Coordinates of C-alpha atoms and ligand atoms in Angstrom, one line a residue:
M369 CA 100.8 -58.5 17.8
A370 CA 103.8 -60.7 17.0
G371 CA 105.6 -59.3 13.9
K372 CA 105.1 -56.7 11.2
I373 CA 103.3 -57.0 8.2
L374 CA 105.3 -55.8 4.4
L375 CA 102.7 -54.7 2.0
A376 CA 105.1 -54.7 -1.2
G377 CA 103.4 -52.5 -3.8
G378 CA 101.4 -51.2 -1.0
A379 CA 100.8 -47.7 -2.0
G380 CA 98.8 -48.8 -5.0
Y381 CA 95.2 -48.8 -5.5
I382 CA 94.3 -52.2 -3.5
G383 CA 97.3 -52.0 -1.2
S384 CA 96.6 -48.8 0.0
H385 CA 92.8 -49.8 0.9
T386 CA 94.4 -53.0 2.4
Y387 CA 96.7 -51.1 4.9
L388 CA 93.9 -49.5 5.9
A389 CA 92.0 -52.9 6.8
L390 CA 95.0 -54.1 8.3
V391 CA 95.9 -51.2 10.8
A392 CA 92.2 -51.4 11.8
A393 CA 92.6 -54.7 12.9
G394 CA 95.7 -53.8 15.0
F395 CA 98.5 -54.9 12.7
E396 CA 101.9 -52.8 12.3
V397 CA 102.2 -52.1 8.7
I398 CA 105.0 -51.4 6.5
I399 CA 104.6 -50.0 2.9
F400 CA 107.4 -51.0 0.3
D401 CA 106.7 -49.5 -3.1
N402 CA 109.0 -47.9 -5.7
F403 CA 105.8 -45.4 -6.9
V404 CA 106.1 -46.8 -10.8
N405 CA 102.4 -46.6 -10.6
S406 CA 101.3 -44.6 -7.2
H407 CA 102.1 -41.3 -5.9
P408 CA 104.1 -41.0 -2.5
S409 CA 101.3 -38.8 -1.3
V410 CA 99.0 -41.9 -0.8
T411 CA 100.9 -42.2 2.4
E412 CA 100.3 -38.7 3.5
R413 CA 96.5 -39.4 3.0
L414 CA 96.8 -42.8 4.6
A415 CA 98.1 -40.9 7.5
E416 CA 95.6 -38.2 7.4
I417 CA 92.6 -41.0 7.3
N418 CA 94.2 -42.9 10.5
G419 CA 95.5 -40.0 12.4
A420 CA 98.8 -41.7 12.5
P421 CA 102.4 -41.8 10.7
V422 CA 102.8 -44.4 8.2
T423 CA 105.9 -46.4 7.8
C424 CA 106.6 -46.3 4.1
V425 CA 110.1 -47.3 2.1
T426 CA 110.9 -46.4 -1.1
G427 CA 112.3 -49.3 -2.9
D428 CA 112.0 -52.3 -5.9
V429 CA 111.2 -55.6 -5.1
R430 CA 113.9 -56.7 -7.6
D431 CA 116.6 -55.1 -5.3
S432 CA 117.9 -57.7 -3.1
A433 CA 119.9 -55.4 -0.9
A434 CA 116.7 -52.7 -0.2
L435 CA 115.0 -56.0 0.7
D436 CA 117.7 -57.4 3.0
R437 CA 118.2 -54.0 4.6
L438 CA 114.2 -53.9 5.1
F439 CA 114.1 -57.5 6.9
A440 CA 117.1 -56.5 9.0
Q441 CA 115.5 -53.4 10.4
H442 CA 112.0 -54.9 10.9
D443 CA 110.4 -58.2 12.5
I444 CA 108.5 -59.0 9.7
A445 CA 106.1 -61.8 10.3
A446 CA 104.4 -61.8 6.8
V447 CA 104.4 -60.1 3.3
V448 CA 101.7 -59.2 1.1
H449 CA 102.9 -58.8 -2.6
F450 CA 100.9 -56.6 -4.8
A451 CA 103.7 -54.9 -6.6
A452 CA 103.3 -55.8 -10.0
L453 CA 102.6 -54.0 -13.5
K454 CA 99.0 -54.6 -14.5
S455 CA 98.4 -53.2 -17.9
V456 CA 97.1 -56.2 -20.6
A457 CA 98.1 -53.6 -23.5
D458 CA 101.6 -52.8 -22.2
S459 CA 102.4 -56.6 -21.6
V460 CA 102.0 -57.6 -25.2
K461 CA 104.3 -54.6 -26.1
D462 CA 106.8 -55.3 -23.5
P463 CA 106.6 -59.1 -22.4
L464 CA 110.1 -59.1 -21.1
G465 CA 109.4 -56.0 -18.8
Y466 CA 106.8 -57.7 -17.3
L467 CA 108.5 -60.9 -16.7
D468 CA 111.4 -59.1 -15.3
N469 CA 108.9 -56.9 -12.7
N470 CA 106.2 -59.7 -12.1
L471 CA 108.0 -62.8 -12.1
G472 CA 111.6 -61.7 -11.4
G473 CA 110.1 -59.2 -8.5
L474 CA 108.4 -62.0 -6.9
V475 CA 111.5 -64.4 -6.9
T476 CA 113.8 -61.8 -5.5
L477 CA 111.1 -61.3 -2.8
L478 CA 110.8 -64.7 -1.9
A479 CA 114.7 -65.2 -1.6
A480 CA 115.0 -62.2 0.6
M481 CA 112.3 -63.5 2.8
D482 CA 113.7 -67.1 2.8
R483 CA 117.2 -65.3 4.1
A484 CA 115.1 -63.6 6.7
G485 CA 113.1 -66.5 7.9
C486 CA 110.0 -65.0 7.1
R487 CA 107.8 -67.8 5.2
N488 CA 104.0 -66.2 5.0
L489 CA 103.2 -64.3 1.6
V490 CA 99.6 -63.4 0.3
F491 CA 99.9 -63.1 -3.2
S492 CA 97.7 -60.8 -5.8
S493 CA 96.9 -63.0 -8.6
S494 CA 93.7 -62.4 -11.1
A495 CA 91.0 -64.2 -12.7
T496 CA 92.8 -63.4 -15.7
V497 CA 94.7 -66.8 -15.3
Y498 CA 91.6 -68.4 -16.5
G499 CA 91.4 -67.0 -19.9
I500 CA 88.1 -67.9 -21.4
P501 CA 86.5 -70.6 -18.9
D502 CA 84.1 -73.2 -19.5
E503 CA 82.0 -72.8 -16.5
T504 CA 80.6 -69.4 -14.9
P505 CA 80.6 -69.0 -12.2
T506 CA 84.3 -70.2 -12.2
P507 CA 85.7 -72.4 -9.9
E508 CA 89.5 -72.3 -8.7
T509 CA 90.1 -75.8 -10.5
A510 CA 89.5 -74.3 -13.8
E511 CA 92.2 -74.6 -16.3
H512 CA 94.8 -72.1 -16.6
R513 CA 94.3 -70.2 -20.2
A514 CA 95.4 -66.6 -19.7
M515 CA 95.7 -64.8 -23.2
N516 CA 98.3 -62.2 -22.7
P517 CA 101.8 -61.8 -21.0
Y518 CA 100.2 -59.8 -18.0
G519 CA 97.9 -62.8 -17.2
R520 CA 100.6 -65.7 -18.0
S521 CA 103.0 -63.8 -15.3
K522 CA 100.1 -64.5 -12.8
I523 CA 100.4 -68.0 -13.8
M524 CA 104.2 -68.5 -13.7
C525 CA 104.0 -66.8 -10.4
E526 CA 101.4 -69.0 -8.9
E527 CA 103.5 -72.0 -10.2
V528 CA 106.6 -70.8 -8.4
L529 CA 104.6 -70.4 -5.0
E530 CA 103.1 -73.8 -5.4
E531 CA 106.7 -75.5 -6.3
L532 CA 108.1 -73.7 -3.1
A533 CA 105.0 -75.0 -0.9
A534 CA 105.7 -78.5 -2.6
A535 CA 109.4 -78.3 -1.6
D536 CA 109.2 -77.1 1.8
A537 CA 106.0 -76.9 4.1
G538 CA 107.4 -74.3 6.1
W539 CA 106.2 -71.9 3.4
A540 CA 102.5 -70.7 3.6
F541 CA 100.8 -68.9 0.8
G542 CA 97.7 -67.1 0.3
I543 CA 96.8 -66.6 -3.5
L544 CA 94.2 -64.5 -4.1
R545 CA 92.5 -64.3 -7.5
Y546 CA 90.7 -60.8 -7.8
F547 CA 88.0 -60.6 -10.0
N548 CA 87.0 -56.9 -11.3
P549 CA 88.0 -54.4 -8.0
A550 CA 86.1 -51.3 -8.2
G551 CA 85.2 -48.4 -6.0
A552 CA 87.0 -46.3 -3.4
H553 CA 87.6 -45.5 0.2
P554 CA 84.7 -43.4 2.0
S555 CA 87.0 -40.6 2.9
G556 CA 87.3 -39.8 -0.8
L557 CA 91.2 -39.7 0.0
I558 CA 92.2 -42.6 -1.8
G559 CA 91.2 -44.5 -5.2
E560 CA 92.1 -46.1 -8.4
D561 CA 94.1 -43.0 -10.3
P562 CA 95.1 -44.3 -13.7
K563 CA 98.1 -42.5 -15.0
D564 CA 96.8 -42.4 -18.6
V565 CA 93.4 -42.9 -20.6
P566 CA 91.9 -45.8 -18.5
N567 CA 91.3 -49.1 -20.1
N568 CA 89.3 -50.9 -17.6
L569 CA 85.6 -49.9 -17.5
M570 CA 84.9 -48.5 -14.0
P571 CA 87.6 -45.7 -14.2
F572 CA 86.6 -44.8 -17.9
V573 CA 83.0 -44.4 -16.6
A574 CA 84.3 -41.9 -13.9
K575 CA 86.2 -39.9 -16.4
V576 CA 83.2 -39.5 -18.5
A577 CA 81.0 -38.6 -15.0
I578 CA 83.5 -36.0 -14.5
G579 CA 83.3 -34.7 -18.1
E580 CA 87.2 -35.5 -19.0
I581 CA 85.8 -37.9 -21.6
A582 CA 82.7 -37.3 -24.0
Q583 CA 81.1 -40.9 -24.0
I584 CA 81.8 -44.3 -23.0
K585 CA 82.3 -46.7 -25.6
V586 CA 80.7 -50.1 -24.9
F587 CA 82.8 -53.0 -26.6
G588 CA 80.1 -55.0 -28.1
N589 CA 76.6 -55.7 -27.5
D590 CA 76.2 -59.3 -29.2
Y591 CA 77.3 -61.3 -26.4
P592 CA 75.4 -64.2 -25.2
T593 CA 74.3 -62.2 -22.2
P594 CA 70.9 -61.0 -20.9
D595 CA 71.7 -57.3 -22.7
G596 CA 74.2 -58.4 -24.9
T597 CA 77.2 -56.7 -23.1
G598 CA 80.1 -57.8 -21.6
V599 CA 79.4 -59.2 -17.8
R600 CA 82.0 -59.3 -15.0
D601 CA 82.0 -59.6 -11.2
Y602 CA 82.7 -56.4 -9.9
I603 CA 83.9 -56.4 -6.2
H604 CA 84.2 -53.3 -4.0
V605 CA 87.9 -52.5 -3.0
E606 CA 87.1 -52.5 0.4
D607 CA 85.7 -55.9 0.6
L608 CA 88.6 -57.2 -1.5
A609 CA 90.9 -55.4 1.3
R610 CA 89.2 -57.3 4.2
G611 CA 89.9 -60.6 2.0
H612 CA 93.4 -59.8 2.4
L613 CA 93.0 -59.3 6.0
L614 CA 91.3 -62.8 6.4
S615 CA 93.9 -64.7 4.3
L616 CA 96.9 -63.2 6.5
Q617 CA 94.9 -64.1 9.8
S618 CA 94.5 -67.8 8.5
L619 CA 98.0 -68.1 7.2
L620 CA 99.3 -66.6 10.7
S621 CA 96.9 -68.8 12.6
T622 CA 97.0 -72.2 10.7
G623 CA 100.4 -72.0 8.6
Q624 CA 98.3 -73.6 6.0
G625 CA 98.2 -71.8 2.4
H626 CA 94.9 -71.4 0.2
L627 CA 94.3 -70.5 -3.2
V628 CA 90.9 -68.7 -3.3
N629 CA 88.6 -66.6 -5.9
L630 CA 88.0 -63.3 -4.4
G631 CA 84.5 -62.0 -6.0
T632 CA 80.9 -61.3 -5.3
G633 CA 79.6 -64.6 -7.3
K634 CA 77.3 -61.8 -9.1
G635 CA 77.7 -60.9 -12.8
Q636 CA 77.1 -57.0 -13.6
S637 CA 77.1 -56.1 -17.4
V638 CA 78.6 -53.3 -18.9
L639 CA 74.9 -51.3 -19.2
D640 CA 74.2 -52.3 -15.1
V641 CA 77.6 -50.5 -14.4
I642 CA 76.4 -47.1 -16.9
D643 CA 73.1 -47.2 -15.0
A644 CA 74.4 -47.6 -11.6
Y645 CA 77.2 -44.7 -12.5
S646 CA 74.6 -42.5 -13.7
A647 CA 72.1 -43.1 -10.7
A648 CA 75.3 -42.3 -8.3
C649 CA 76.1 -39.2 -10.5
G650 CA 72.6 -37.9 -11.0
Q651 CA 73.2 -37.6 -14.7
D652 CA 72.3 -40.1 -17.6
L653 CA 76.0 -40.8 -19.0
P654 CA 76.4 -41.1 -22.7
F655 CA 77.4 -44.3 -24.5
V656 CA 78.1 -45.6 -27.9
F657 CA 78.0 -49.2 -28.8
E658 CA 81.3 -50.3 -30.3
A659 CA 83.0 -53.5 -31.6
R660 CA 84.0 -56.3 -29.4
R661 CA 87.6 -55.4 -27.8
P662 CA 89.7 -58.3 -29.0
G663 CA 90.9 -60.9 -26.4
D664 CA 87.8 -60.1 -24.4
V665 CA 85.3 -62.9 -22.6
P666 CA 81.7 -62.5 -22.4
I667 CA 81.2 -63.5 -18.7
Y668 CA 83.7 -63.6 -15.8
C669 CA 82.0 -64.3 -12.3
A670 CA 84.0 -66.3 -9.4
Q671 CA 82.4 -69.3 -7.9
T672 CA 83.0 -68.0 -4.0
D673 CA 82.3 -71.1 -2.0
L674 CA 85.9 -72.2 -1.5
A675 CA 86.5 -68.4 -0.2
K676 CA 83.7 -68.7 2.2
S677 CA 84.5 -72.2 3.8
V678 CA 88.1 -71.5 4.1
L679 CA 88.3 -67.9 5.0
G680 CA 84.8 -67.2 6.0
F681 CA 85.0 -64.6 3.3
E682 CA 81.8 -63.0 1.9
T683 CA 81.3 -59.4 0.1
E684 CA 79.2 -57.2 1.6
K685 CA 79.0 -54.1 -0.6
S686 CA 76.9 -53.7 -3.7
L687 CA 77.7 -52.2 -7.3
A688 CA 75.8 -49.0 -6.1
D689 CA 78.2 -48.7 -3.0
M690 CA 81.5 -49.0 -5.5
C691 CA 79.8 -46.3 -8.2
E692 CA 79.1 -43.9 -5.0
S693 CA 82.3 -44.2 -3.5
S694 CA 84.1 -43.9 -7.1
W695 CA 82.0 -40.6 -7.7
H696 CA 82.8 -39.4 -4.2
W697 CA 86.5 -40.0 -4.7
V698 CA 86.8 -38.3 -8.4
T699 CA 84.7 -35.4 -7.1
S700 CA 86.6 -34.9 -3.9
Q701 CA 89.3 -32.7 -5.5
A702 CA 91.7 -34.9 -3.7
H703 CA 93.3 -36.2 -6.5
L704 CA 96.8 -37.2 -6.3
T705 CA 98.7 -34.6 -8.3
R706 CA 101.3 -36.6 -10.3
P707 CA 104.7 -35.2 -11.1
Ligands
NAD461 P1 98.6 -50.6 -8.4 O1 99.5 -50.4 -9.9 O2 97.8 -49.7 -8.2 O3 99.7 -50.9 -7.6 C1 100.9 -51.9 -7.6 C2 101.7 -50.9 -6.7 O4 103.0 -51.7 -6.6 C3 102.5 -49.3 -7.4 O5 102.1 -48.6 -6.2 C4 103.3 -49.6 -8.0 O6 104.0 -48.5 -7.7 C5 103.8 -50.9 -7.0 N1 105.1 -51.6 -7.9 C6 104.9 -52.2 -9.2 N2 106.3 -52.8 -9.4 C7 107.1 -52.7 -8.5 C8 108.2 -52.8 -8.1 N3 108.9 -53.4 -9.1 N4 108.6 -52.4 -6.5 C9 107.9 -52.0 -5.8 N5 106.6 -51.6 -5.8 C10 106.3 -51.9 -7.4 O7 97.6 -51.9 -9.1 P2 96.5 -52.5 -8.1 O8 95.3 -52.6 -9.1 O9 96.7 -51.8 -6.8 O10 96.7 -54.3 -8.1 C11 97.8 -54.8 -7.0 C12 97.9 -56.1 -7.8 O11 96.7 -57.1 -8.0 C13 98.9 -56.3 -8.9 O12 99.6 -57.5 -8.5 C14 97.7 -56.6 -10.1 O13 98.3 -57.5 -11.0 C15 96.9 -57.4 -9.3 N6 95.3 -57.3 -9.8 C16 94.8 -56.1 -9.9 C17 93.6 -56.2 -10.3 C18 92.6 -54.7 -10.8 O14 92.3 -54.8 -11.4 N7 93.5 -53.5 -10.2 C19 92.9 -57.1 -10.8 C20 93.5 -58.3 -10.7 C21 94.8 -58.3 -9.9
UD1_462 C1 90.6 -56.8 -18.4 C2 92.0 -57.3 -18.3 C3 92.4 -58.3 -17.5 C4 92.6 -57.6 -16.3 C5 91.3 -56.7 -15.7 C6 91.8 -56.1 -14.4 C7 91.8 -57.2 -20.8 C8 91.5 -58.0 -22.3 N1 91.6 -58.0 -20.0 O1 89.8 -57.4 -17.9 O2 93.2 -59.3 -18.1 O3 92.7 -58.9 -14.9 O4 91.1 -55.9 -16.8 O5 92.5 -55.2 -14.5 O6 92.3 -56.4 -21.2 N2 84.5 -52.3 -21.3 C9 83.6 -51.5 -22.0 N3 84.1 -50.0 -22.5 C10 85.4 -49.6 -21.9 C11 86.2 -50.6 -21.1 C12 85.7 -52.1 -20.8 O7 82.9 -51.8 -22.7 O8 86.1 -48.7 -21.9 C13 83.9 -53.5 -21.0 C14 84.7 -54.6 -21.5 O9 84.2 -55.3 -22.9 C15 84.3 -55.9 -20.2 C16 84.0 -55.2 -19.1 O10 83.7 -53.8 -19.8 O11 83.1 -56.5 -20.9 C17 85.1 -54.9 -18.1 O12 86.2 -54.4 -18.9 P1 87.6 -54.4 -17.8 O13 87.2 -53.2 -16.8 O14 88.6 -53.8 -18.9 O15 87.9 -55.7 -17.2 P2 88.2 -57.0 -18.0 O16 87.8 -57.0 -19.3 O17 87.5 -58.2 -16.8

């Protein structure tokens, strides 16, 4: 296959699963990561799963010189850009830091790609750009209404990519708006590994299941949803990884960009998640109803037609698969030991 694929932020949760999907499809892949939210031992685990060494370069996407060295050393056909900070709460406390890392990182990376003549990039965007949408399932044409600096950094990044594509048809961008990634690799060797108490539902439920946290707090039971709790479109991280493979293959074969939602199109409530996780771990997980979390959306669900027609993307895995693989990951004693 001509040219390697660079995964910026490839040691993280979604990047590490995408690494495996790309290698399985025959791509030669390089990980570039500063490990601000991942552990270097991820690369050893990827090597163990694949039975082959992993090429990983430690560095920051805001470091032009490091990127120039990387592009000089490797013939890179395309980049998948995962490298970003993703905590909504932290972004409210440190908007400038989020702009520097997420927007500054993208601009620095694009400039290095431009110098190297590499013009294909898949970008990790988020359903968070929709804020509180008028329509669910939400189409890609819905208004941008992100409600926090993290979400707005994703909108700004998308706008940078749109500007560049409009100015020079040589660029091709795959903008992927993920809904709620969940689950882990079946090996139990890689998965989501939050540094602190998790903000997101699935890793929080996992901590309760292994007994590290006493009970799940369900934020709101008075939403206009079938059981009153928040509804989300949870997508298995392995399905999501396959979405990146299809996006890359489309960019490289057509030279045309695309902007698509990646979700299942099916909404699941907080209570659905608790039930599915309870079944996966074989115990009824304790929960308590609490007040709504400020800024929360009642329902988030992807319209999936465009990803299907443009990329041929359809999800294969269920909520039960997400919970079972997460349970296997958290109980496998294979946790990455953070320094
Ligand atoms: P993650 O934190 O596990 O992975 C991100 C990786 O990027 C980490 O390994 C981190 O060390 C690295 N990184 C961050 N800043 C960097 C920098 N300046 N230079 C080099 N490396 C850097 O997060 P994830 O869940 O795998 O998310 C990947 C991408 O998907 C992010 O852009 C995130 O905003 C986006 N996204 C995630 C979710 C989600 O729920 N996980 C949802 C929608 C969008
Ligand atoms: C959150 C972020 C969003 C980000 C996404 C993925 C907010 C307001 N939104 O979205 O910007 O893109 O994560 O990283 O932070 N819930 C509980 N108890 C918990 C945790 C969550 O009941 O302990 C509920 C929430 O109210 C929601 C659902 O579970 O209804 C999912 O929450 P979460 O996993 O945090 O994802 P999002 O709210 O979709």
